[in-house]
Structure formats: C-alpha cells, structure tokens
Backbone as numpy.savetxt, mean C-alpha at the origin, in Angstrom:
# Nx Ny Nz CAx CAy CAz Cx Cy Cz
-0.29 -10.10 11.53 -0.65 -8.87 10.83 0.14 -7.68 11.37
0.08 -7.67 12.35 1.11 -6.58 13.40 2.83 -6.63 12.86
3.43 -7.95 12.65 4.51 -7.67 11.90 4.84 -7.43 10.57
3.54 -7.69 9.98 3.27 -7.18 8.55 3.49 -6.10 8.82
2.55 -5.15 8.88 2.51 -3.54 9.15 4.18 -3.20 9.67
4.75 -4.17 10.58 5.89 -3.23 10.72 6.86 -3.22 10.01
6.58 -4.60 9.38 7.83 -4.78 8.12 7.52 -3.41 6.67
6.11 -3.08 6.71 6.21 -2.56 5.63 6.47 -0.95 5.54
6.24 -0.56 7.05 6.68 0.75 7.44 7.71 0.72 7.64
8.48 0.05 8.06 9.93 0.28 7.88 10.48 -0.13 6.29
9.91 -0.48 5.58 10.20 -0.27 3.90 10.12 0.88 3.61
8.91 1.61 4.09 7.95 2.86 3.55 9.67 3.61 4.65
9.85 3.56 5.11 11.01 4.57 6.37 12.42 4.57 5.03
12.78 3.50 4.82 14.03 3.07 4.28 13.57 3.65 2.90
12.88 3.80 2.15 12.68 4.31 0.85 12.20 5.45 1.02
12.16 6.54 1.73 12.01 7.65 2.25 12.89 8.17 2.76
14.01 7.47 3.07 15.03 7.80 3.61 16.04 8.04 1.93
16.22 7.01 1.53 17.04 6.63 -0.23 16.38 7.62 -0.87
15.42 8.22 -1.31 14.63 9.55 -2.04 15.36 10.83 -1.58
16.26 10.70 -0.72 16.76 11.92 -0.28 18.42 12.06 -1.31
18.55 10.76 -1.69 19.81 10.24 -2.22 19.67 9.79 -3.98
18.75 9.91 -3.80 18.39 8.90 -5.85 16.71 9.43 -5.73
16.31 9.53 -6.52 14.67 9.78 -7.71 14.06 8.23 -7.43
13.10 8.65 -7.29 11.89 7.53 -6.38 12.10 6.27 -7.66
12.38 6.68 -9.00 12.55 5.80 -10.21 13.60 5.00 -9.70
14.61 5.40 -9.55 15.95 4.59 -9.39 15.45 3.67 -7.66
14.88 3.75 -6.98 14.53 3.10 -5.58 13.67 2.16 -6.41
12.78 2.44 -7.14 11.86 1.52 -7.75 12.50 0.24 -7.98
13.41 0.70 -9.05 14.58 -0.56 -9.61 15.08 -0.78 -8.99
16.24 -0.42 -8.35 17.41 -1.34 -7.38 16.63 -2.42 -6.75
15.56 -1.61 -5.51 14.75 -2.26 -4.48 13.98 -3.44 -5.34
13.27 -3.20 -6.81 12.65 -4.10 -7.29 13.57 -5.53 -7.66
15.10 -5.32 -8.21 15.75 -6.06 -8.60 16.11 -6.62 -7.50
15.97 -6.77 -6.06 16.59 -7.73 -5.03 15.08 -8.24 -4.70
13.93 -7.69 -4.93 12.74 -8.53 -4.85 12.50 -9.73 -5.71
12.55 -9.34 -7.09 12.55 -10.07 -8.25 13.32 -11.33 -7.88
14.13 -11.47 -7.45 15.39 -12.91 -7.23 14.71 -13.21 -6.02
14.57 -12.58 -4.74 13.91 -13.55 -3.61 12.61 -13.81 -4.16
11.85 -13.30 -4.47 10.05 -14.09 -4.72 10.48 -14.82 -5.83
11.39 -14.92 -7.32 11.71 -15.88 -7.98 11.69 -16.93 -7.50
12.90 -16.79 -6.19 13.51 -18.17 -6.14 11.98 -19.16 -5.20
11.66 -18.22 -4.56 10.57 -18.84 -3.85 9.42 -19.17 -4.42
8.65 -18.22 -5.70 7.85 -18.95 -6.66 8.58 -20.52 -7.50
9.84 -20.90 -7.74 10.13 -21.83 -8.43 10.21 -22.85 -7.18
10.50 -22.34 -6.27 10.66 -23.36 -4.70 9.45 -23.97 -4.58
8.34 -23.36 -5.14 6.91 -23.64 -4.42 5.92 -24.00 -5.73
6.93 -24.14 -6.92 6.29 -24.20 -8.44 4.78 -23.59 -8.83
5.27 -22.42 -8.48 3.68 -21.30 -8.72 4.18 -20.19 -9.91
5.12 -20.56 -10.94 5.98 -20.36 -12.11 4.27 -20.83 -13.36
3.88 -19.75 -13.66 2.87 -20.13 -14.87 3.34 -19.62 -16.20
2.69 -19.86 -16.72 2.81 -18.94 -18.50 2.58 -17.60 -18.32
3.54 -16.86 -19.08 3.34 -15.24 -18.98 2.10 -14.87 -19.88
1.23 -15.65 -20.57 -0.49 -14.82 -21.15 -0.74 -14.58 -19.47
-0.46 -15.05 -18.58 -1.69 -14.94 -17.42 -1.29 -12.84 -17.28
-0.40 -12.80 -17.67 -0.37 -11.36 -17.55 -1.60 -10.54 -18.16
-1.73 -11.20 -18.99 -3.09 -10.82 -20.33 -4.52 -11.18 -19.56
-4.55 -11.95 -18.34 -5.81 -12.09 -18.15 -6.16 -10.26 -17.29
-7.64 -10.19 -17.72 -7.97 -8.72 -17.37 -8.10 -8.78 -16.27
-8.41 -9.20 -14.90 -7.77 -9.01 -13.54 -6.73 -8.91 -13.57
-5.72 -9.95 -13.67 -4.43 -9.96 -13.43 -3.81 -8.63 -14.05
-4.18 -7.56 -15.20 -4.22 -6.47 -15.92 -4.08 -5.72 -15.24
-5.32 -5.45 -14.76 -5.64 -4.80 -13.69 -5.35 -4.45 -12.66
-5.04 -5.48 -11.95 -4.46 -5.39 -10.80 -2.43 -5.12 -11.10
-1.92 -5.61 -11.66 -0.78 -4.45 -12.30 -1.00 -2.98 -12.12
-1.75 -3.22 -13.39 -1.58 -1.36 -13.78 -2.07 -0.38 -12.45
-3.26 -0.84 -11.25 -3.29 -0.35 -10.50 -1.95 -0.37 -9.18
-1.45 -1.43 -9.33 0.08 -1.51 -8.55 1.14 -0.37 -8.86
0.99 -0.20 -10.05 2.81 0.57 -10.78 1.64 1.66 -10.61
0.65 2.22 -10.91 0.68 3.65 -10.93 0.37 4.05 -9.42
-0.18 2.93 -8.22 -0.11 3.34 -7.26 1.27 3.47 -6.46
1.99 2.48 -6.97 3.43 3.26 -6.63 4.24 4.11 -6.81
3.95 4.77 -8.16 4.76 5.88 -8.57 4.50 6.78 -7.75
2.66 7.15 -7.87 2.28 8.31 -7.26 2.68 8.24 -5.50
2.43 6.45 -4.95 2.69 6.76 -3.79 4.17 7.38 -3.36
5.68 6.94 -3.63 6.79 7.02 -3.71 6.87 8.56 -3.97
6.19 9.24 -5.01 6.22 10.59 -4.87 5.76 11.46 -3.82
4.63 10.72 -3.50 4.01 11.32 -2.26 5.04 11.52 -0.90
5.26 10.15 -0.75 6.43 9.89 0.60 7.52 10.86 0.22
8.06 11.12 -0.96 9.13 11.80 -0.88 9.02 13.05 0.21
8.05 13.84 -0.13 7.65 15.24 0.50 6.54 15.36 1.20
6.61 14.15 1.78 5.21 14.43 3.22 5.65 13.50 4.19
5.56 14.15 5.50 5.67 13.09 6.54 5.50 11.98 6.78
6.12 11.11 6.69 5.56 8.82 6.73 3.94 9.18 7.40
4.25 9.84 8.75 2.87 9.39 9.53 1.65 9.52 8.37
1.87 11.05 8.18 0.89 11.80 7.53 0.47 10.77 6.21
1.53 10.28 5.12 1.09 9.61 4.13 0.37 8.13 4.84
1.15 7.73 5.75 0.28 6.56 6.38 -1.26 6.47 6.79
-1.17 7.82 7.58 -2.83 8.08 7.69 -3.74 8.58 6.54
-2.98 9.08 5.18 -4.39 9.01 4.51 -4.43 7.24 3.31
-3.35 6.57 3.60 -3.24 5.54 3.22 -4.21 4.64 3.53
-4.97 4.48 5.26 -5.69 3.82 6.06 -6.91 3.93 5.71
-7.18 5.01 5.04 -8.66 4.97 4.23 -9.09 4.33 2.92
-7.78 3.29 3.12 -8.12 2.65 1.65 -8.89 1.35 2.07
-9.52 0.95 3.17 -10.61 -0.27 3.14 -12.09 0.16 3.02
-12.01 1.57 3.38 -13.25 2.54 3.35 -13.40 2.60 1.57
-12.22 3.17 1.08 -12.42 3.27 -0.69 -12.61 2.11 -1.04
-12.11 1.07 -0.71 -12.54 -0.69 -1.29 -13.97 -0.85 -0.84
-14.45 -0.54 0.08 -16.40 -0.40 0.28 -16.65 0.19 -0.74
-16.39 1.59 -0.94 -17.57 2.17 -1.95 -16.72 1.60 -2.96
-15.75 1.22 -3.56 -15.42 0.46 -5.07 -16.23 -0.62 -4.92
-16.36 -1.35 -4.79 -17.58 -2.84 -4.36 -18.90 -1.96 -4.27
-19.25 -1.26 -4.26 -20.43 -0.56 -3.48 -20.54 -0.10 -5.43
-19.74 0.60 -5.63 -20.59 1.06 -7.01 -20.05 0.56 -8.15
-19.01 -0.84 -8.15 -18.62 -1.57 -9.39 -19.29 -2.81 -9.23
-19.00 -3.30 -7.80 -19.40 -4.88 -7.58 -21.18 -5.15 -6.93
-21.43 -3.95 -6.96 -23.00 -3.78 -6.12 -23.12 -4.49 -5.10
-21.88 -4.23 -4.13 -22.35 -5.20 -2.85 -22.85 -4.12 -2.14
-24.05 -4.61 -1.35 -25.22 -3.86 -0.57 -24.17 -2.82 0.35
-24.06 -1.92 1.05 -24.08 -0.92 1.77 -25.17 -0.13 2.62
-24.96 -0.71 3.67 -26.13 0.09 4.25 -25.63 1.56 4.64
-26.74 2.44 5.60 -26.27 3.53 6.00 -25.65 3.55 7.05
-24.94 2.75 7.74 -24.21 2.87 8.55 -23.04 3.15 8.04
-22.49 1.82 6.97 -21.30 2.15 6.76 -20.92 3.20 5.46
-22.21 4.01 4.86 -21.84 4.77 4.18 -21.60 6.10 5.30
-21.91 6.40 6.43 -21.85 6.99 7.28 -20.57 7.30 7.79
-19.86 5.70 7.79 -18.74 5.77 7.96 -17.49 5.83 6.62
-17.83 5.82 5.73 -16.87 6.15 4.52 -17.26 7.70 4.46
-18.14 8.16 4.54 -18.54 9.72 4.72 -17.72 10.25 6.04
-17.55 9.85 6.81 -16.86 10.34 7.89 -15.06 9.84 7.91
-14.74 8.74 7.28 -13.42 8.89 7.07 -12.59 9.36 5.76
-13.16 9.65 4.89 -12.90 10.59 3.88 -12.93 12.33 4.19
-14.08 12.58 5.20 -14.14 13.81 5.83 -12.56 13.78 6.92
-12.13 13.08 7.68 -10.71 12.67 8.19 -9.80 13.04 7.26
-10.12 12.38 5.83 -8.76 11.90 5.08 -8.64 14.33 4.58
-9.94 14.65 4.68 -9.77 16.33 4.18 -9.13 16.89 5.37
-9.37 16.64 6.56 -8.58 17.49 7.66 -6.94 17.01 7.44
-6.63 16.09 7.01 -5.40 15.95 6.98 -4.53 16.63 5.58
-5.61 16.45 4.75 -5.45 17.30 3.12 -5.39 18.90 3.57
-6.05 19.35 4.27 -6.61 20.75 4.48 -6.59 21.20 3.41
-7.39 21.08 2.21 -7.44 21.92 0.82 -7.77 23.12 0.90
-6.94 24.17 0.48 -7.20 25.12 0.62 -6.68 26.45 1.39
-6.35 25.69 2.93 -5.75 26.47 3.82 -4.49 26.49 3.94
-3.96 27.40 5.03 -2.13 27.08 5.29 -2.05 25.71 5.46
-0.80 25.05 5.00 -0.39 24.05 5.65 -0.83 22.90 4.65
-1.65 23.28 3.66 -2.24 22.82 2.38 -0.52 22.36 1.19
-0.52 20.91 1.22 0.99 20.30 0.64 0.06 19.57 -0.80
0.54 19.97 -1.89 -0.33 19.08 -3.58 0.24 17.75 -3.17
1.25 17.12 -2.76 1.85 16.06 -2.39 0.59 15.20 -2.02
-0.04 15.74 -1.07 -0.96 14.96 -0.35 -2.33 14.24 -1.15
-2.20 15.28 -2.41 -3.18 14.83 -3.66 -2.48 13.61 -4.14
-1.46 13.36 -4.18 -0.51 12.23 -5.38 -0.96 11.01 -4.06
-0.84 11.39 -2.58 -1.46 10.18 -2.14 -2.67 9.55 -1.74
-3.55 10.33 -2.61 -5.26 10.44 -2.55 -5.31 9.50 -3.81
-4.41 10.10 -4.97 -4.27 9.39 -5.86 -3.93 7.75 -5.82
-2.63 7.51 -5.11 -2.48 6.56 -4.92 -3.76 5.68 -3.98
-4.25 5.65 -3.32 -5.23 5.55 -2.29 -6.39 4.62 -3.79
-6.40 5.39 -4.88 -7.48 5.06 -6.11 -7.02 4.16 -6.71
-5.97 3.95 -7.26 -5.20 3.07 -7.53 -5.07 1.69 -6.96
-4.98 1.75 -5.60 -4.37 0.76 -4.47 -6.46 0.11 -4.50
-7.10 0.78 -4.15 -8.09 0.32 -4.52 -8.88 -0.70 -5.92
-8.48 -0.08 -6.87 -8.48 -0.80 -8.19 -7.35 -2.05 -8.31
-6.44 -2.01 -7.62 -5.69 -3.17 -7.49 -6.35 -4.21 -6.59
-7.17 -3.90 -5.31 -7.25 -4.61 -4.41 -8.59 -5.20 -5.10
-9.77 -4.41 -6.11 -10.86 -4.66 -6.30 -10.86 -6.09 -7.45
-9.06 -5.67 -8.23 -9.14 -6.69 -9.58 -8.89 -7.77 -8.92
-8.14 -7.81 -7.62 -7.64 -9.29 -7.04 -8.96 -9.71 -7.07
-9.73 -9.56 -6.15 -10.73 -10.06 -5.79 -11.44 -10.93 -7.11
-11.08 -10.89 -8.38 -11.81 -11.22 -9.48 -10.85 -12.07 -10.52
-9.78 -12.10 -9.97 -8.45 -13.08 -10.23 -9.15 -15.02 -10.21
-8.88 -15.65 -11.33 -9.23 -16.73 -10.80 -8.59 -17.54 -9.66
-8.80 -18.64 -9.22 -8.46 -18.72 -8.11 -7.14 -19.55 -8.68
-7.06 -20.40 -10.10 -6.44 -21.20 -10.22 -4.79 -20.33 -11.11
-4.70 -19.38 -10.29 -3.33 -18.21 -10.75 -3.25 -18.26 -9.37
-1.27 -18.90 -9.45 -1.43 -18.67 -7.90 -0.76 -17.29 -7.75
-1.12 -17.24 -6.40 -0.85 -15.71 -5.42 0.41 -15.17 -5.82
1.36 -16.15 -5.22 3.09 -15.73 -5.64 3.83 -15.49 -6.88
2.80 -16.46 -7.93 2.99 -16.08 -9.10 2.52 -14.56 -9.87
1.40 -14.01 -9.35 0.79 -12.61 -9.62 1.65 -11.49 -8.79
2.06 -11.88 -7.53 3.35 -11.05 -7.05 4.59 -11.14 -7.69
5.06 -11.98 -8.48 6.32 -12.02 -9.08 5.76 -11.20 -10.58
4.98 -11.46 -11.11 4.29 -10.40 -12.15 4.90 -9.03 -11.87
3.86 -8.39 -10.99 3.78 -7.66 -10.51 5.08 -6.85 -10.27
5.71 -7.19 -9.35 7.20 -6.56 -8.91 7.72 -6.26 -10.19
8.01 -7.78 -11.21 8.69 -7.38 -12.36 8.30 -5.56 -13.31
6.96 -6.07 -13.58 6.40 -4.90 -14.16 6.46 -3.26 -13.06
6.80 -3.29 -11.63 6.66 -2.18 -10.87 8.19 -2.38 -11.33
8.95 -2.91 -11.52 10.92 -2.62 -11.65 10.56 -1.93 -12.43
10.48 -2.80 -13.61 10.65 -2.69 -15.00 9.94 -0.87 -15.46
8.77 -0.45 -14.55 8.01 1.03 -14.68 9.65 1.82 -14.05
10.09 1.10 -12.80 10.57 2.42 -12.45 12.29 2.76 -12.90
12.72 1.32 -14.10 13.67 1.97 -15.15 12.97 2.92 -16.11
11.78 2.74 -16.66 11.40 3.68 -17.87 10.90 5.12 -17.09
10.86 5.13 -15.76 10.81 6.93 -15.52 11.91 7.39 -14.95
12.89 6.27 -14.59 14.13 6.94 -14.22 14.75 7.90 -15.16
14.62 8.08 -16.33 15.36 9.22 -17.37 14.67 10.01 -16.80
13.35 10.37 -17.05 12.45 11.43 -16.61 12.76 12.22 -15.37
12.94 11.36 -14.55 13.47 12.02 -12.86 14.51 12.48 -12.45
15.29 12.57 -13.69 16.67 13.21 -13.19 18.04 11.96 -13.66
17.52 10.66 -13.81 18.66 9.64 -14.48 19.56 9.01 -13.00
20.21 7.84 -13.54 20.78 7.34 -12.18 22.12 7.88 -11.52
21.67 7.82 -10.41 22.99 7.91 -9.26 23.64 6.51 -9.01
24.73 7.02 -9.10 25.64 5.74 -8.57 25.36 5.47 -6.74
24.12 4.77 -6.35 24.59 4.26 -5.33 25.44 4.02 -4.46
25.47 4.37 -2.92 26.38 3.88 -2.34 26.49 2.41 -1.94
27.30 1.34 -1.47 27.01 0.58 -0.84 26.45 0.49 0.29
26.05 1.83 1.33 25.03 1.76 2.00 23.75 1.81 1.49
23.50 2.69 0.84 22.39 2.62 0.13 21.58 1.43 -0.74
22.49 0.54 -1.25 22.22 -0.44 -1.54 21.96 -1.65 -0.61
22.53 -1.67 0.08 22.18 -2.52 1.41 21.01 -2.12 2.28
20.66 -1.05 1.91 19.44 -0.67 2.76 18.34 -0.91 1.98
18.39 -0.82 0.60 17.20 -1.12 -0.48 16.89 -2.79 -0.45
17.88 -3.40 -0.75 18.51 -5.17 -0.30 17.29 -5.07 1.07
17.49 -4.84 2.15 16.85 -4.94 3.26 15.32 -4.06 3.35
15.30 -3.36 2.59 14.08 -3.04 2.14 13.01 -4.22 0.95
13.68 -4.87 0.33 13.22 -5.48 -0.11 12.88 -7.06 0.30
13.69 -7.04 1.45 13.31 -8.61 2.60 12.25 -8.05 3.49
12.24 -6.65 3.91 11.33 -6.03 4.95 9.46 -5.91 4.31
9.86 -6.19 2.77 8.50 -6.70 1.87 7.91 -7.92 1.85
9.01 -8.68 1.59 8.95 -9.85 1.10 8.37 -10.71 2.94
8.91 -10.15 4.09 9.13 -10.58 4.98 6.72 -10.26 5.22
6.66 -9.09 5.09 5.97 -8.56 5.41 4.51 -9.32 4.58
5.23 -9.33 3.40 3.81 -9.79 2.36 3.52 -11.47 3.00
4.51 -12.41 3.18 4.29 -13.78 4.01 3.41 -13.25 4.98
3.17 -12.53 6.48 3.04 -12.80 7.38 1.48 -12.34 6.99
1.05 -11.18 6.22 -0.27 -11.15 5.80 -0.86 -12.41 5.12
-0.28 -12.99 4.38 -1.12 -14.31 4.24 -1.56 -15.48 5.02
-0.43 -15.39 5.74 -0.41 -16.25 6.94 -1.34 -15.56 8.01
-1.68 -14.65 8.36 -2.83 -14.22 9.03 -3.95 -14.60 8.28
-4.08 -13.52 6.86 -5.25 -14.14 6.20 -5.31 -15.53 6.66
-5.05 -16.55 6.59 -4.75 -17.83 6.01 -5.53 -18.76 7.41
-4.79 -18.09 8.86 -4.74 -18.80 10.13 -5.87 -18.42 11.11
-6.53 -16.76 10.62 -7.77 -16.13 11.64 -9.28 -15.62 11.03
-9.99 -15.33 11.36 -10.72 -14.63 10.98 -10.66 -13.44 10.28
-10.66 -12.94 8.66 -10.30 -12.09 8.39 -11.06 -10.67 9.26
-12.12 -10.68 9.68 -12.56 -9.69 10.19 -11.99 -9.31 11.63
-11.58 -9.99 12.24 -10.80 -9.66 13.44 -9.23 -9.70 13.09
-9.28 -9.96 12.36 -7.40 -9.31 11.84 -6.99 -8.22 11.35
-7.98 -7.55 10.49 -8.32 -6.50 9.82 -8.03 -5.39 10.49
-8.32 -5.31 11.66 -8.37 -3.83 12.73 -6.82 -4.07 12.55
-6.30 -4.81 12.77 -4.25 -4.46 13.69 -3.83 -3.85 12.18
-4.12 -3.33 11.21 -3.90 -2.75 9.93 -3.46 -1.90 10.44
-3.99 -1.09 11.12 -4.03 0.46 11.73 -2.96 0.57 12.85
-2.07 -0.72 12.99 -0.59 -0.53 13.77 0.53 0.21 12.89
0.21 -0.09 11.15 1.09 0.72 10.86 1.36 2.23 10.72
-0.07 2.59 11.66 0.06 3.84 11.89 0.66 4.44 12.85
0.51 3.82 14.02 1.40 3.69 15.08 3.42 3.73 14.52
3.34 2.97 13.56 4.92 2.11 13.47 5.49 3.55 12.82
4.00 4.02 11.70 4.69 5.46 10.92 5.05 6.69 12.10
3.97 6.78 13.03 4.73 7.89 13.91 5.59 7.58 14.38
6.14 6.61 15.00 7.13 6.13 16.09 8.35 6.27 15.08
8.76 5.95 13.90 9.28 5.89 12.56 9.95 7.06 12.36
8.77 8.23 12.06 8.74 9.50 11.57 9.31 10.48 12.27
9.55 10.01 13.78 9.98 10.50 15.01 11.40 10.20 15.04
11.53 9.01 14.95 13.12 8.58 15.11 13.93 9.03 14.05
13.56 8.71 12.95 14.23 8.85 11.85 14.39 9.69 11.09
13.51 10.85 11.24 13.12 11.85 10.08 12.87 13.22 11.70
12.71 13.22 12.74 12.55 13.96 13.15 11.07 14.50 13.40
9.90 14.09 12.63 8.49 14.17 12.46 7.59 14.71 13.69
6.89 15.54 14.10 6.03 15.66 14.70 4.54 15.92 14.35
3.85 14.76 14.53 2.34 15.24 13.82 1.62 16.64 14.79
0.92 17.41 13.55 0.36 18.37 14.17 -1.19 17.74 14.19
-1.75 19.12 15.24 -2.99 18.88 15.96 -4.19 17.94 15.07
-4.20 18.75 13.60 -4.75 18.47 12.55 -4.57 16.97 11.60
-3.32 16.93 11.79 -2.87 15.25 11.35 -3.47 14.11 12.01
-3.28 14.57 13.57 -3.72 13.54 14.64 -5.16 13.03 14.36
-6.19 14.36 14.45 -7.55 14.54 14.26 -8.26 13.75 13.21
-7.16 13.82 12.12 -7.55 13.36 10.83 -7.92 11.60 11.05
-6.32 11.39 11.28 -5.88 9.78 11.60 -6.96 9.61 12.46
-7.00 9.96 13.02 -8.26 9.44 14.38 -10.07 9.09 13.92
-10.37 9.92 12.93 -11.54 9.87 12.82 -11.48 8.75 11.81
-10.10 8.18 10.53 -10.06 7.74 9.74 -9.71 6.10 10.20
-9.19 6.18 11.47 -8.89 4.80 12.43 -10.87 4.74 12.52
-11.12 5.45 13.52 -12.40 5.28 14.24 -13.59 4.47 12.93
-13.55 5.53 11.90 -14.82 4.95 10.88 -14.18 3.81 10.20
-12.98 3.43 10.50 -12.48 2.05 9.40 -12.60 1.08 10.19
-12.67 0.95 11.70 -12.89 -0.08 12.99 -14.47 0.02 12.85
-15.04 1.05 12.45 -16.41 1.10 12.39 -17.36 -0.18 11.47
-16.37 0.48 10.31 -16.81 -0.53 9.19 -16.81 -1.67 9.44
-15.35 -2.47 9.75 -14.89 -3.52 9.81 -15.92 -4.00 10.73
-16.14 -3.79 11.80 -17.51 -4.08 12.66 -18.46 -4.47 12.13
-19.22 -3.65 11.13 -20.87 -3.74 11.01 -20.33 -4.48 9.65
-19.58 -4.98 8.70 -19.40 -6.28 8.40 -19.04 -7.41 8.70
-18.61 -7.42 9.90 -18.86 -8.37 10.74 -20.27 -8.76 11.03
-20.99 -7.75 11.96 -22.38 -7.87 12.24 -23.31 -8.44 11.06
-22.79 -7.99 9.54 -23.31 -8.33 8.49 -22.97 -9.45 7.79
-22.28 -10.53 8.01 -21.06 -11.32 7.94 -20.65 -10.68 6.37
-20.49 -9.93 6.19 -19.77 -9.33 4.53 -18.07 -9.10 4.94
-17.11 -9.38 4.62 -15.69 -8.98 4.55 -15.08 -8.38 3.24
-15.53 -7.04 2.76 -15.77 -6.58 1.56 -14.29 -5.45 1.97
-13.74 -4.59 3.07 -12.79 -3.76 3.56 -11.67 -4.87 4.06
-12.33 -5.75 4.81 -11.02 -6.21 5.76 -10.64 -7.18 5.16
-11.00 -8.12 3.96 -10.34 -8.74 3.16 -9.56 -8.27 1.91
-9.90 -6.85 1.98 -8.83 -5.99 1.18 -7.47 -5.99 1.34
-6.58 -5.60 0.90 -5.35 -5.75 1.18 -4.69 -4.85 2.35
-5.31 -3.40 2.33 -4.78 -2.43 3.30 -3.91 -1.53 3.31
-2.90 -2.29 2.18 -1.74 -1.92 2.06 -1.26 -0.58 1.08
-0.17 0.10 1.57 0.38 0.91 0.48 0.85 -0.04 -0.62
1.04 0.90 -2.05 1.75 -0.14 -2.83 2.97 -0.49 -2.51
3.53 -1.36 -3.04 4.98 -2.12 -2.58 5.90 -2.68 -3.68
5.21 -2.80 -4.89 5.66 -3.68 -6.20 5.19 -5.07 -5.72
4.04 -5.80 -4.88 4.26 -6.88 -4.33 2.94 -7.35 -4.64
C-alpha cells in the first residue's frame, strides 16, 4: 500500500508539473493513451476483455461518470494548489465514503464515527479557510472532486462480482481519455508536446498502472483494515514532493488541517475495526487517476 501511495503521488507530481506546459485536457489524453495500451495488453494477457453493454450496467455507469468528473475537477484543482494541500483534502475521502454508505447504503454509524467525519471535514475547512485571507476557489474544485471520488468508490462496491476488476479499469481510462479529448478545445486546444514531456506522461502512466497493482495486491494479501491507515503515506510523499519539486512549504493552517483529517480517518478506520464493518478502508482512497 505504501508503494501504491508513492507511485500515485508521483503521478499527481508529474501531471502537475505537465499543467504548467499543456491544459489539464491535453495531460488527460496523452497520459490516458499510454495507459489504454498497457492495461489493454494486460486485460487480454489475463482475458478479463468482456462485452462493451457492461458499460451500460448502472454501477459500472456510475462508477465512470464519477471517475471523469472526479478527474477533471481534480486535475484542475492540482493545477493551482499545492500537491500537499490537494493531497490533504483528498484524505477525507474514506470519511465521505462513511457518510455515502451512511445515508445511501444505511450502513449503521454510530456516534463515534460520526464524531469523527464531523471532525475531519471540520480539518478539511481549516485547510479551505472559506472566507478568510489565503481563501484559493481551487480548493472548492477539490471538495468537488472528493464527491465524485466518493460516488465512484460507493458504485464499485455494487458492481457485480462477475465484471472483472481490470476490465472496469480499462473502461474507465478509455472513457477518462476519451473526456479529456472533448475538453481539450475548451481549454485552450493542443500543444505540441515535447519529447520530454511525453516521456514523463509515458512514465506517469506506468507510475498508475504500477500503483493500481500494488493496491490490489494489498487488498488481496492483508487485512483490509490494517492496510487502510498507510493511505495517509501519500501525504507524507505529497509534502516531501511539493518540497522538491515545486518548492512548496505547508503553512501553519495546512498542517493543522492534514492533522486533524489523518487523526479522525485512523479514528474511523479503528472503531470499524472494533465494529468488524470495513465501510472507509475498503474504499479506494484514492485521487482520481482514469484507473
């Protein structure tokens, strides 16, 4: 799980870096089109190749349309906010997968852990600061995304079992490319790439592909509830990241935020444990990815 998280922050680094060079549309595509051929070749390697109705089934729907619009908005977000900063209000998305289960799927909630989705959403506002100096709308597009990434993680859960995994990720990517040719006019239209730039999207798109394996393979090999916590390394990977690469220093208020939004999401993950429920930590965790 730990090299998950780092493979995918250094995606989230490298496509934050390319936004400075091309419109989050054009990163969509390139990066999607070197995904599309590696998970191809590896869905036909592993014959998890189904009929395209499964697109039509309403999970599988679902969980799309919450993918591409959580990526647009997220990719916009990253453009103009610090990695750390978008990382930490990203981490409150196993807290939003509680209360989505909590008021779609009616799984019980006690007051503990509404205590704690009340207290890391109160986190996710110190880092928003609505209202005051230092107040970025950016930070709304990744609140947004955060809703999204939730509705994706809530439709998996309702996916039959007999659609396999790799096949709903090769979906997926296609339809997140395929979104981010139709807003590339909108964003300004394409840049001719450099060959660095392209080689870094290429490697952004193994740093996914690399990343999405090793989460299953955790899922797959531990206890999801004790795997669940190392989520919160890619918060770690975003400062250390944000520092090297971009120059980043979180302020007092960022830290504070992340901290209370780590604290009540280790909280949770806990007292479903205690409860044996895995309703957060069998969530995905993740920013979107096209994956």
């Amino acid at each position: 799980m730990a090299v998950a998280m780092a493979g995918f922050t250094m995606n989230d680094s490298i496509t934050k870096l390319m936004s400075s060079q091309m419109n989050f549309g054009e990163v969509m595509l390139v990066r999607g089109l070197f995904a599309i051929v590696l998970i191809g070749a590896l869905a036909v390697h592993q014959r998890a190749i189904r009929p395209l109705q499964t697109l039509f089934v309403k999970p599988v729907a679902l969980r799309i349309v919450g993918e591409v619009c959580g990526t647009v908005s997220f990719l916009a977000a990253i453009s103009h906010l610090p990695l750390a900063n978008t990382s930490a209000i990203m981490q409150s998305l196993p807290l939003a997968i509680t209360l989505g289960a909590a008021l779609t799927l009616r799984e019980p909630v006690g007051w503990r852990r509404w205590s704690a989705i009340v207290a890391g959403f109160i986190g996710v506002l110190i880092i928003v600061r609505p209202g005051v100096a230092g107040f970025n709308q950016f930070t709304l597009l990744a609140l947004v995304s955060v809703l999204f990434c939730s509705l994706r993680d809530l439709a998996t859960k309702r996916i039959p079992s007999h659609i396999p995994s790799l096949f709903i990720t090769l979906l997926t990517t296609i339809t997140v490319t395929t979104a981010g040719a139709v807003i590339l006019i909108p964003l300004g239209g394409w840049t001719q790439p450099s060959a660095h730039a392209v080689g870094l999207l290429a490697l952004a798109a193994v740093l996914v592909l690399i990343g999405y394996q090793c989460v299953i393979m955790a899922l797959r090999s531990g206890d999801i509830s004790a795997i669940a916590p190392f989520r919160y390394t890619a918060l770690l990977w975003a400062l250390l990241l944000g520092y090297l690469v971009f120059g980043d220093v979180p302020d007092t208020m960022m830290v504070t935020g992340a901290s209370i939004i780590v604290a009540s999401g280790l909280y949770a993950f806990y007292r479903e444990r205690i409860r044996h429920r895995e309703v957060a930590a069998s969530a995905s965790g993740l920013p979107p990815d096209g994956l």
